[in-house]
Amino acid sequence: MRFADILKMCFDSLSRRKGRTILTVLGVFIGCTSIIVMVSIGAGMQESYDQMLKNMGDLSIIEVYRGYNQNTGTQTESKLDEKAVESFHEIAGVKAVMPKASLDNYNISFKAGINDRYSADWGNFAGIDVSALEDMGYELVAGRYPESSDEVVVGQYFAYNFKDTLMPDGRNYVDRYTWDENGNIDTENVPDPFFDPLKTDVKMLLTSWDDSGNETTPYEVELKVVGVLKEDQGKGYETSDGVMMDINALKALIQDLTGKTDTKFEYSSINVKAESLEAVPDVEQAIKDLGYSTYSMQSLRDELNKQTRQIELMLGGLGAISLLVAAIGITNTMIMSISERTKEIGIMKALGCYVRDIRAMFLMEAGFIGFMGGVLGLGLSYSVSAAINKFLGASLSGMTGGSGAISRIPLWLSGSAVVFAVLIGMLAGLFPALRAMKLSPLAAIRNE
């Protein structure tokens, strides 16, 4: 038999039993919709988690700390010094290395403007390798990257730490947090600070305490601000409201403060940027093998991915139950169809029709039922997904900072769902098709 003849017989058979066909398709339709919607919720959760992590910082950056021996509860001999920086540069898959140091033993404050009009009682500070800023992915809001060790960059909201000493309380500072009509932080209409740090003289004041517990005379450091970095708390709080000085300038500053020139310098932490997200696990493991402790967003992302996959499997399993019931319905429909068409099958065999054509006819009928149910289920799934996102998406967006898509149907899910529905239909029709192939032509013709 020609393929066109088999196809025509398939459609003729299904159209003669419209009621039964519609009910069987309805079962597949419900099952397919259940699976797509359930899995789409898992995909939406995954997208929201990824967006949340991206908002938190660069996923390809690994924070490195001194190693910690869990058995003894003490730090290991792995020091965060220049030797460590060099060893990290040699690891395959590393794009850049950023050592960071702090001034933990000093109280930091700032003055700015003519006659020190503006003052800030606190501020974050970090000594870094300014030559690696661009490779590490630090973005500029204004100005440029430092070109020499005497130049510094500040965080995006550094100027908002300052108060105007000539203004009365309540009006002597600028609140950068404004709220929109929905009660969310308005990031589009942030008021300007009192001054521009790129065009204003800024001083950093360092104070400590003597042996008697008295505060020492402030040590003033003139800051030559050349750039304002975009806030990225994944790279450090100093990108928000702090100052970043070249590590060599910081070493010289500590020598002036302490009067010691032979002090061994050790970093508080080192950030390592991998060349890609795929390289992060290998780079992180290589650093751990050197005896250091690490933390990365990728580790958190892997854990969230694991949880999401478990949720997707659970939700998909619930939806698959409906499709399993639909498959049983297809099998029942095809068996009933064989019982009603026994004489037709016998005549086809008596006329010399190949048994493979009979098998193909019944498998095609079952596959078409699965295809129709899958396509209709996919259409309803998009409608259900849109409704879920419309009525529940806003609350999720506020909690995670994501797109608000609770349910997301990716292209691979759309195609896979229809293909899976067709395969389920054909598998459900396989047993009836094999049963039709084994019918005796003579017995089938005699059957009333």
Short mmCIF file of C-alpha atoms in Angstrom, two decimals:
data_model
loop_
_atom_site.label_atom_id
_atom_site.label_comp_id
_atom_site.label_asym_id
_atom_site.label_seq_id
_atom_site.Cartn_x
_atom_site.Cartn_y
_atom_site.Cartn_z
CA MET A 1 0.00 0.00 0.00
CA ARG A 2 1.10 3.54 -0.69
CA PHE A 3 1.73 5.90 2.18
CA ALA A 4 -1.11 8.16 0.97
CA ASP A 5 -3.53 5.22 1.10
CA ILE A 6 -2.50 4.36 4.67
CA LEU A 7 -2.87 8.00 5.69
CA LYS A 8 -6.35 8.23 4.14
CA MET A 9 -7.51 5.06 5.89
CA CYS A 10 -6.15 6.44 9.17
CA PHE A 11 -8.14 9.69 8.89
CA ASP A 12 -11.26 7.87 7.69
CA SER A 13 -11.17 5.59 10.72
CA LEU A 14 -10.71 8.46 13.19
CA SER A 15 -13.43 10.57 11.56
CA ARG A 16 -15.96 7.71 11.66
CA ARG A 17 -15.61 7.58 15.45
CA LYS A 18 -15.50 11.32 16.21
CA GLY A 19 -16.80 11.09 19.77
CA ARG A 20 -14.32 8.44 20.85
CA THR A 21 -11.46 10.21 19.05
CA ILE A 22 -12.26 13.57 20.68
CA LEU A 23 -12.40 12.06 24.16
CA THR A 24 -9.09 10.23 23.63
CA VAL A 25 -7.44 13.39 22.29
CA LEU A 26 -8.84 15.24 25.33
CA GLY A 27 -6.99 12.87 27.65
CA VAL A 28 -3.67 13.53 25.88
CA PHE A 29 -4.49 17.25 25.78
CA ILE A 30 -4.91 17.40 29.58
CA GLY A 31 -1.83 15.28 30.24
CA CYS A 32 0.38 17.29 27.89
CA THR A 33 -0.83 20.59 29.36
CA SER A 34 -0.09 19.34 32.88
CA ILE A 35 3.48 18.37 32.02
CA ILE A 36 4.28 21.60 30.13
CA VAL A 37 2.86 23.90 32.81
CA MET A 38 4.55 21.98 35.63
CA VAL A 39 7.96 21.95 33.93
CA SER A 40 7.55 25.60 32.86
CA ILE A 41 7.22 26.60 36.53
CA GLY A 42 10.56 24.91 37.22
CA ALA A 43 12.10 26.71 34.22
CA GLY A 44 10.71 30.01 35.50
CA MET A 45 12.24 29.38 38.92
CA GLN A 46 15.59 28.65 37.26
CA GLU A 47 15.46 31.91 35.28
CA SER A 48 14.55 33.89 38.40
CA TYR A 49 17.40 32.33 40.38
CA ASP A 50 19.88 33.12 37.60
CA GLN A 51 18.68 36.72 37.42
CA MET A 52 18.88 37.06 41.19
CA LEU A 53 22.47 35.78 41.19
CA LYS A 54 23.43 38.09 38.33
CA ASN A 55 22.07 41.01 40.32
CA MET A 56 24.21 39.90 43.24
CA GLY A 57 27.44 39.88 41.23
CA ASP A 58 29.70 38.34 38.61
CA LEU A 59 29.18 34.55 38.51
CA SER A 60 32.67 33.96 37.12
CA ILE A 61 34.51 35.49 40.13
CA ILE A 62 35.91 33.27 42.88
CA GLU A 63 36.73 34.78 46.30
CA VAL A 64 39.81 33.21 47.88
CA TYR A 65 40.65 33.21 51.60
CA ARG A 66 43.27 31.57 53.76
CA GLY A 67 42.75 27.84 54.13
CA TYR A 68 40.94 26.50 57.18
CA ASN A 69 41.63 23.15 58.83
CA GLN A 70 38.28 21.80 60.00
CA ASN A 71 39.91 19.15 62.21
CA THR A 72 42.00 21.59 64.26
CA GLY A 73 39.84 24.69 63.79
CA THR A 74 42.87 26.75 62.73
CA GLN A 75 44.06 28.43 59.55
CA THR A 76 46.50 26.58 57.31
CA GLU A 77 49.91 27.81 56.21
CA SER A 78 48.52 28.97 52.85
CA LYS A 79 49.09 32.73 52.92
CA LEU A 80 47.49 35.33 50.67
CA ASP A 81 50.68 37.01 49.48
CA GLU A 82 52.41 37.77 46.18
CA LYS A 83 53.38 34.12 45.85
CA ALA A 84 49.72 33.16 46.01
CA VAL A 85 48.82 35.75 43.35
CA GLU A 86 51.49 34.33 41.03
CA SER A 87 50.28 30.75 41.59
CA PHE A 88 46.68 31.73 40.76
CA HIS A 89 47.81 33.38 37.51
CA GLU A 90 49.33 30.06 36.44
CA ILE A 91 46.06 28.09 36.80
CA ALA A 92 44.48 27.18 33.47
CA GLY A 93 41.24 29.05 32.83
CA VAL A 94 42.10 32.12 34.93
CA LYS A 95 41.51 35.48 33.21
CA ALA A 96 42.54 37.91 35.96
CA VAL A 97 43.56 38.04 39.64
CA MET A 98 42.65 40.86 41.99
CA PRO A 99 44.36 40.95 45.42
CA LYS A 100 42.57 43.05 48.06
CA ALA A 101 43.82 44.56 51.31
CA SER A 102 42.19 46.68 53.99
CA LEU A 103 43.01 49.08 56.80
CA ASP A 104 41.38 47.16 59.63
CA ASN A 105 43.39 48.86 62.41
CA TYR A 106 42.33 52.38 61.45
CA ASN A 107 39.15 54.41 61.66
CA ILE A 108 38.44 55.91 58.22
CA SER A 109 36.60 59.18 57.55
CA PHE A 110 36.53 61.65 54.66
CA LYS A 111 36.45 65.38 53.95
CA ALA A 112 35.63 67.05 50.63
CA GLY A 113 35.09 70.45 49.07
CA ILE A 114 36.45 73.91 49.82
CA ASN A 115 37.37 74.32 53.51
CA ASP A 116 36.30 70.68 54.06
CA ARG A 117 32.65 71.65 53.75
CA TYR A 118 31.46 68.05 53.25
CA SER A 119 32.31 65.25 55.67
CA ALA A 120 31.69 61.51 55.98
CA ASP A 121 32.28 59.70 59.26
CA TRP A 122 32.79 56.35 57.62
CA GLY A 123 33.41 54.60 54.31
CA ASN A 124 34.55 51.31 52.87
CA PHE A 125 38.14 51.02 51.68
CA ALA A 126 40.15 48.48 49.69
CA GLY A 127 43.64 48.33 48.32
CA ILE A 128 43.56 46.61 44.95
CA ASP A 129 45.55 46.03 41.78
CA VAL A 130 44.09 48.90 39.74
CA SER A 131 45.68 47.57 36.54
CA ALA A 132 43.33 44.56 36.70
CA LEU A 133 40.10 46.52 37.11
CA GLU A 134 39.01 46.24 33.48
CA ASP A 135 39.94 42.54 33.14
CA MET A 136 38.03 41.77 36.34
CA GLY A 137 34.89 43.26 34.85
CA TYR A 138 34.62 46.45 36.92
CA GLU A 139 32.43 48.92 34.99
CA LEU A 140 32.79 52.68 34.97
CA VAL A 141 29.88 55.05 35.57
CA ALA A 142 32.04 58.12 35.01
CA GLY A 143 35.70 59.02 34.53
CA ARG A 144 38.39 56.51 33.63
CA TYR A 145 40.47 53.68 35.05
CA PRO A 146 43.60 54.69 37.03
CA GLU A 147 46.81 54.91 35.01
CA SER A 148 49.22 55.34 37.92
CA SER A 149 49.45 54.22 41.54
CA ASP A 150 48.58 57.68 42.93
CA GLU A 151 45.11 57.66 41.31
CA VAL A 152 42.03 56.13 42.95
CA VAL A 153 38.48 55.18 42.00
CA VAL A 154 35.38 55.40 44.16
CA GLY A 155 32.09 53.52 44.37
CA GLN A 156 28.97 54.64 42.51
CA TYR A 157 27.32 56.09 45.64
CA PHE A 158 30.44 57.27 47.47
CA ALA A 159 29.37 60.95 47.47
CA TYR A 160 26.07 60.10 49.20
CA ASN A 161 28.01 59.30 52.42
CA PHE A 162 28.80 62.99 52.90
CA LYS A 163 26.92 65.58 54.90
CA ASP A 164 26.99 69.32 54.26
CA THR A 165 28.38 70.87 57.44
CA LEU A 166 26.83 74.27 56.56
CA MET A 167 23.29 72.89 56.43
CA PRO A 168 21.02 72.17 59.42
CA ASP A 169 20.23 68.63 60.52
CA GLY A 170 17.61 66.98 58.36
CA ARG A 171 18.72 68.90 55.28
CA ASN A 172 22.43 68.19 55.44
CA TYR A 173 22.43 64.95 53.49
CA VAL A 174 21.01 63.50 50.25
CA ASP A 175 19.04 60.27 50.51
CA ARG A 176 19.71 58.21 47.37
CA TYR A 177 16.84 55.86 48.19
CA THR A 178 13.62 57.09 46.65
CA TRP A 179 10.45 55.09 46.19
CA ASP A 180 8.11 54.75 43.25
CA GLU A 181 4.31 54.59 43.39
CA ASN A 182 4.43 50.80 43.86
CA GLY A 183 6.60 51.04 46.97
CA ASN A 184 9.77 49.78 45.21
CA ILE A 185 13.16 51.51 45.15
CA ASP A 186 13.24 53.94 42.21
CA THR A 187 16.59 53.41 40.47
CA GLU A 188 15.75 55.72 37.56
CA ASN A 189 15.25 58.99 39.47
CA VAL A 190 18.10 59.08 41.98
CA PRO A 191 18.79 62.66 43.21
CA ASP A 192 22.25 64.13 42.63
CA PRO A 193 24.67 64.26 45.60
CA PHE A 194 26.09 67.52 46.94
CA PHE A 195 29.24 67.27 44.82
CA ASP A 196 30.93 65.36 42.01
CA PRO A 197 33.94 63.41 43.39
CA LEU A 198 35.70 63.73 40.01
CA LYS A 199 35.64 67.54 40.25
CA THR A 200 36.06 68.00 44.01
CA ASP A 201 39.07 67.69 46.31
CA VAL A 202 38.66 64.63 48.54
CA LYS A 203 40.71 63.72 51.63
CA MET A 204 40.83 60.46 53.57
CA LEU A 205 41.52 60.72 57.30
CA LEU A 206 43.00 57.78 59.21
CA THR A 207 42.99 57.59 62.99
CA SER A 208 44.07 54.84 65.37
CA TRP A 209 44.56 54.47 69.10
CA ASP A 210 47.73 54.70 71.17
CA ASP A 211 48.73 52.40 74.02
CA SER A 212 46.65 54.49 76.44
CA GLY A 213 43.53 54.06 74.37
CA ASN A 214 43.50 57.65 73.13
CA GLU A 215 42.73 58.48 69.51
CA THR A 216 45.71 59.63 67.52
CA THR A 217 45.92 62.74 65.34
CA PRO A 218 44.22 62.08 61.99
CA TYR A 219 46.57 61.24 59.16
CA GLU A 220 45.38 62.98 56.00
CA VAL A 221 45.69 61.43 52.55
CA GLU A 222 44.87 63.47 49.46
CA LEU A 223 42.85 61.34 47.03
CA LYS A 224 43.10 61.89 43.31
CA VAL A 225 39.76 60.47 42.14
CA VAL A 226 39.75 59.67 38.40
CA GLY A 227 36.86 57.22 38.08
CA VAL A 228 33.51 56.19 39.55
CA LEU A 229 32.76 52.46 39.39
CA LYS A 230 29.35 50.90 38.92
CA GLU A 231 27.98 49.23 42.05
CA ASP A 232 28.62 45.46 42.07
CA GLN A 233 28.49 44.06 45.58
CA GLY A 234 29.63 40.69 44.26
CA LYS A 235 33.02 42.36 43.78
CA GLY A 236 32.94 44.17 47.11
CA TYR A 237 30.94 46.74 49.07
CA GLU A 238 33.55 49.33 48.18
CA THR A 239 32.02 49.48 44.67
CA SER A 240 28.92 50.94 46.31
CA ASP A 241 30.24 53.64 48.62
CA GLY A 242 33.97 53.11 49.14
CA VAL A 243 37.41 54.02 47.88
CA MET A 244 39.77 51.75 45.93
CA MET A 245 43.49 52.56 46.03
CA ASP A 246 46.34 50.87 44.19
CA ILE A 247 47.91 48.15 46.31
CA ASN A 248 51.42 49.63 45.93
CA ALA A 249 50.19 53.03 47.11
CA LEU A 250 48.57 51.29 50.10
CA LYS A 251 51.85 49.56 50.98
CA ALA A 252 53.62 52.92 50.94
CA LEU A 253 50.85 54.44 53.05
CA ILE A 254 51.17 51.69 55.69
CA GLN A 255 54.91 52.21 55.82
CA ASP A 256 54.36 55.95 56.48
CA LEU A 257 51.78 55.16 59.17
CA THR A 258 53.86 52.53 60.98
CA GLY A 259 57.36 53.73 60.17
CA LYS A 260 58.30 50.15 59.33
CA THR A 261 59.79 49.22 55.97
CA ASP A 262 60.27 45.47 56.47
CA THR A 263 56.66 44.56 57.31
CA LYS A 264 55.50 41.40 55.55
CA PHE A 265 52.42 42.24 53.57
CA GLU A 266 49.46 39.87 53.34
CA TYR A 267 46.15 40.41 51.55
CA SER A 268 42.79 40.06 53.26
CA SER A 269 41.37 38.22 50.23
CA ILE A 270 42.04 37.60 46.55
CA ASN A 271 39.43 37.59 43.79
CA VAL A 272 40.06 35.30 40.83
CA LYS A 273 38.07 35.73 37.61
CA ALA A 274 37.64 32.66 35.40
CA GLU A 275 37.58 32.95 31.62
CA SER A 276 34.03 31.56 31.48
CA LEU A 277 31.28 30.13 33.70
CA GLU A 278 32.20 26.65 32.50
CA ALA A 279 35.77 27.11 33.78
CA VAL A 280 34.73 28.18 37.30
CA PRO A 281 34.42 24.67 38.85
CA ASP A 282 37.87 23.57 37.59
CA VAL A 283 39.55 26.82 38.62
CA GLU A 284 37.89 26.74 42.05
CA GLN A 285 38.98 23.14 42.62
CA ALA A 286 42.55 23.96 41.57
CA ILE A 287 42.66 26.79 44.13
CA LYS A 288 41.31 24.48 46.84
CA ASP A 289 43.99 21.94 45.95
CA LEU A 290 46.56 24.62 46.78
CA GLY A 291 45.15 24.75 50.32
CA TYR A 292 42.88 27.79 50.17
CA SER A 293 39.23 28.31 51.03
CA THR A 294 36.97 29.65 48.29
CA TYR A 295 33.51 31.04 47.69
CA SER A 296 31.79 31.72 44.38
CA MET A 297 28.31 32.48 43.10
CA GLN A 298 28.73 29.45 40.84
CA SER A 299 28.72 27.18 43.90
CA LEU A 300 25.45 28.73 45.03
CA ARG A 301 24.11 28.51 41.46
CA ASP A 302 24.95 24.79 41.26
CA GLU A 303 23.08 24.16 44.51
CA LEU A 304 20.06 26.13 43.28
CA ASN A 305 20.19 24.27 39.95
CA LYS A 306 20.16 20.98 41.82
CA GLN A 307 17.11 22.00 43.82
CA THR A 308 15.37 23.31 40.69
CA ARG A 309 15.98 20.06 38.81
CA GLN A 310 14.48 18.12 41.71
CA ILE A 311 11.42 20.38 41.67
CA GLU A 312 11.13 20.04 37.88
CA LEU A 313 11.28 16.25 38.13
CA MET A 314 8.65 16.24 40.87
CA LEU A 315 6.32 18.59 38.98
CA GLY A 316 6.95 16.79 35.68
CA GLY A 317 6.20 13.47 37.38
CA LEU A 318 2.84 14.76 38.57
CA GLY A 319 2.00 15.87 35.05
CA ALA A 320 3.23 12.56 33.61
CA ILE A 321 0.57 10.71 35.63
CA SER A 322 -2.11 12.46 33.57
CA LEU A 323 -0.31 11.52 30.35
CA LEU A 324 -0.02 7.91 31.52
CA VAL A 325 -3.78 7.79 32.01
CA ALA A 326 -4.16 9.25 28.52
CA ALA A 327 -1.88 6.54 27.11
CA ILE A 328 -4.11 3.88 28.65
CA GLY A 329 -7.05 5.60 26.98
CA ILE A 330 -5.29 5.46 23.60
CA THR A 331 -4.57 1.75 24.06
CA ASN A 332 -8.21 1.11 24.95
CA THR A 333 -9.41 3.10 21.92
CA MET A 334 -7.14 1.22 19.53
CA ILE A 335 -8.12 -2.19 20.91
CA MET A 336 -11.79 -1.31 20.48
CA SER A 337 -11.03 -0.11 16.96
CA ILE A 338 -9.42 -3.46 16.11
CA SER A 339 -12.42 -5.34 17.48
CA GLU A 340 -14.76 -3.29 15.31
CA ARG A 341 -12.59 -3.59 12.20
CA THR A 342 -11.64 -7.26 12.41
CA LYS A 343 -13.35 -8.09 9.09
CA GLU A 344 -11.66 -5.10 7.43
CA ILE A 345 -8.26 -6.33 8.61
CA GLY A 346 -9.04 -9.85 7.35
CA ILE A 347 -9.99 -8.53 3.90
CA MET A 348 -6.79 -6.46 3.74
CA LYS A 349 -4.71 -9.56 4.53
CA ALA A 350 -6.65 -11.71 2.06
CA LEU A 351 -5.94 -9.15 -0.68
CA GLY A 352 -2.22 -9.44 0.04
CA CYS A 353 -1.70 -6.32 2.15
CA TYR A 354 1.59 -6.43 4.00
CA VAL A 355 1.34 -6.80 7.78
CA ARG A 356 3.72 -3.87 8.15
CA ASP A 357 1.12 -1.66 6.42
CA ILE A 358 -1.52 -2.77 8.93
CA ARG A 359 0.89 -2.00 11.78
CA ALA A 360 1.73 1.38 10.23
CA MET A 361 -1.97 2.25 9.92
CA PHE A 362 -2.74 1.65 13.59
CA LEU A 363 0.48 3.29 14.79
CA MET A 364 -0.33 6.30 12.62
CA GLU A 365 -3.78 6.59 14.15
CA ALA A 366 -2.37 6.42 17.67
CA GLY A 367 0.43 8.86 16.80
CA PHE A 368 -2.03 11.33 15.31
CA ILE A 369 -4.13 11.24 18.47
CA GLY A 370 -0.97 12.01 20.47
CA PHE A 371 -0.01 14.79 18.03
CA MET A 372 -3.40 16.49 18.22
CA GLY A 373 -3.43 16.28 22.02
CA GLY A 374 0.15 17.62 22.18
CA VAL A 375 -0.48 20.61 19.90
CA LEU A 376 -3.72 21.58 21.65
CA GLY A 377 -2.06 21.09 25.05
CA LEU A 378 0.85 23.32 24.00
CA GLY A 379 -1.55 26.07 22.96
CA LEU A 380 -3.40 25.95 26.28
CA SER A 381 -0.09 25.81 28.17
CA TYR A 382 1.00 29.15 26.71
CA SER A 383 -2.30 30.68 27.82
CA VAL A 384 -2.01 29.24 31.33
CA SER A 385 1.64 30.36 31.54
CA ALA A 386 0.72 33.92 30.50
CA ALA A 387 -2.08 34.01 33.09
CA ILE A 388 0.23 32.80 35.88
CA ASN A 389 2.85 35.42 35.03
CA LYS A 390 0.27 38.19 34.77
CA PHE A 391 -1.43 37.59 38.10
CA LEU A 392 1.48 36.24 40.18
CA GLY A 393 4.60 37.48 38.40
CA ALA A 394 4.77 40.93 40.01
CA SER A 395 5.20 39.50 43.52
CA LEU A 396 8.06 37.24 42.37
CA SER A 397 9.78 40.12 40.59
CA GLY A 398 9.76 42.14 43.79
CA MET A 399 11.24 39.30 45.85
CA THR A 400 14.03 38.18 43.49
CA GLY A 401 14.71 41.18 41.28
CA GLY A 402 14.09 38.95 38.28
CA SER A 403 11.80 39.32 35.29
CA GLY A 404 8.72 38.15 37.20
CA ALA A 405 8.27 35.08 34.99
CA ILE A 406 6.99 32.39 37.34
CA SER A 407 6.25 30.16 34.34
CA ARG A 408 8.52 30.09 31.29
CA ILE A 409 8.10 27.76 28.32
CA PRO A 410 11.42 27.52 26.47
CA LEU A 411 11.55 26.41 22.84
CA TRP A 412 13.03 23.02 23.74
CA LEU A 413 10.07 22.32 26.05
CA SER A 414 7.54 23.20 23.34
CA GLY A 415 9.09 20.85 20.78
CA SER A 416 9.82 18.09 23.26
CA ALA A 417 6.26 18.09 24.61
CA VAL A 418 4.69 17.54 21.18
CA VAL A 419 7.25 14.89 20.20
CA PHE A 420 6.78 13.16 23.55
CA ALA A 421 2.99 13.16 23.11
CA VAL A 422 3.37 11.54 19.66
CA LEU A 423 5.76 8.90 21.02
CA ILE A 424 3.42 8.16 23.93
CA GLY A 425 0.57 7.73 21.45
CA MET A 426 2.58 5.39 19.23
CA LEU A 427 3.83 3.34 22.18
CA ALA A 428 0.26 3.06 23.47
CA GLY A 429 -0.85 1.89 20.03
CA LEU A 430 1.99 -0.60 19.57
CA PHE A 431 0.31 -3.50 21.39
CA PRO A 432 -2.99 -3.12 19.49
CA ALA A 433 -1.06 -2.84 16.21
CA LEU A 434 0.85 -6.06 16.92
CA ARG A 435 -2.43 -7.73 17.84
CA ALA A 436 -3.95 -6.67 14.50
CA MET A 437 -0.93 -8.10 12.63
CA LYS A 438 -1.44 -11.53 14.22
CA LEU A 439 -5.11 -11.90 13.28
CA SER A 440 -5.83 -14.88 11.02
CA PRO A 441 -7.26 -13.62 7.68
CA LEU A 442 -9.85 -16.42 7.46
CA ALA A 443 -11.00 -16.04 11.06
CA ALA A 444 -11.13 -12.29 10.68
CA ILE A 445 -13.33 -12.49 7.54
CA ARG A 446 -15.71 -14.94 9.25
CA ASN A 447 -16.02 -12.70 12.31
CA GLU A 448 -19.43 -11.07 12.67
#
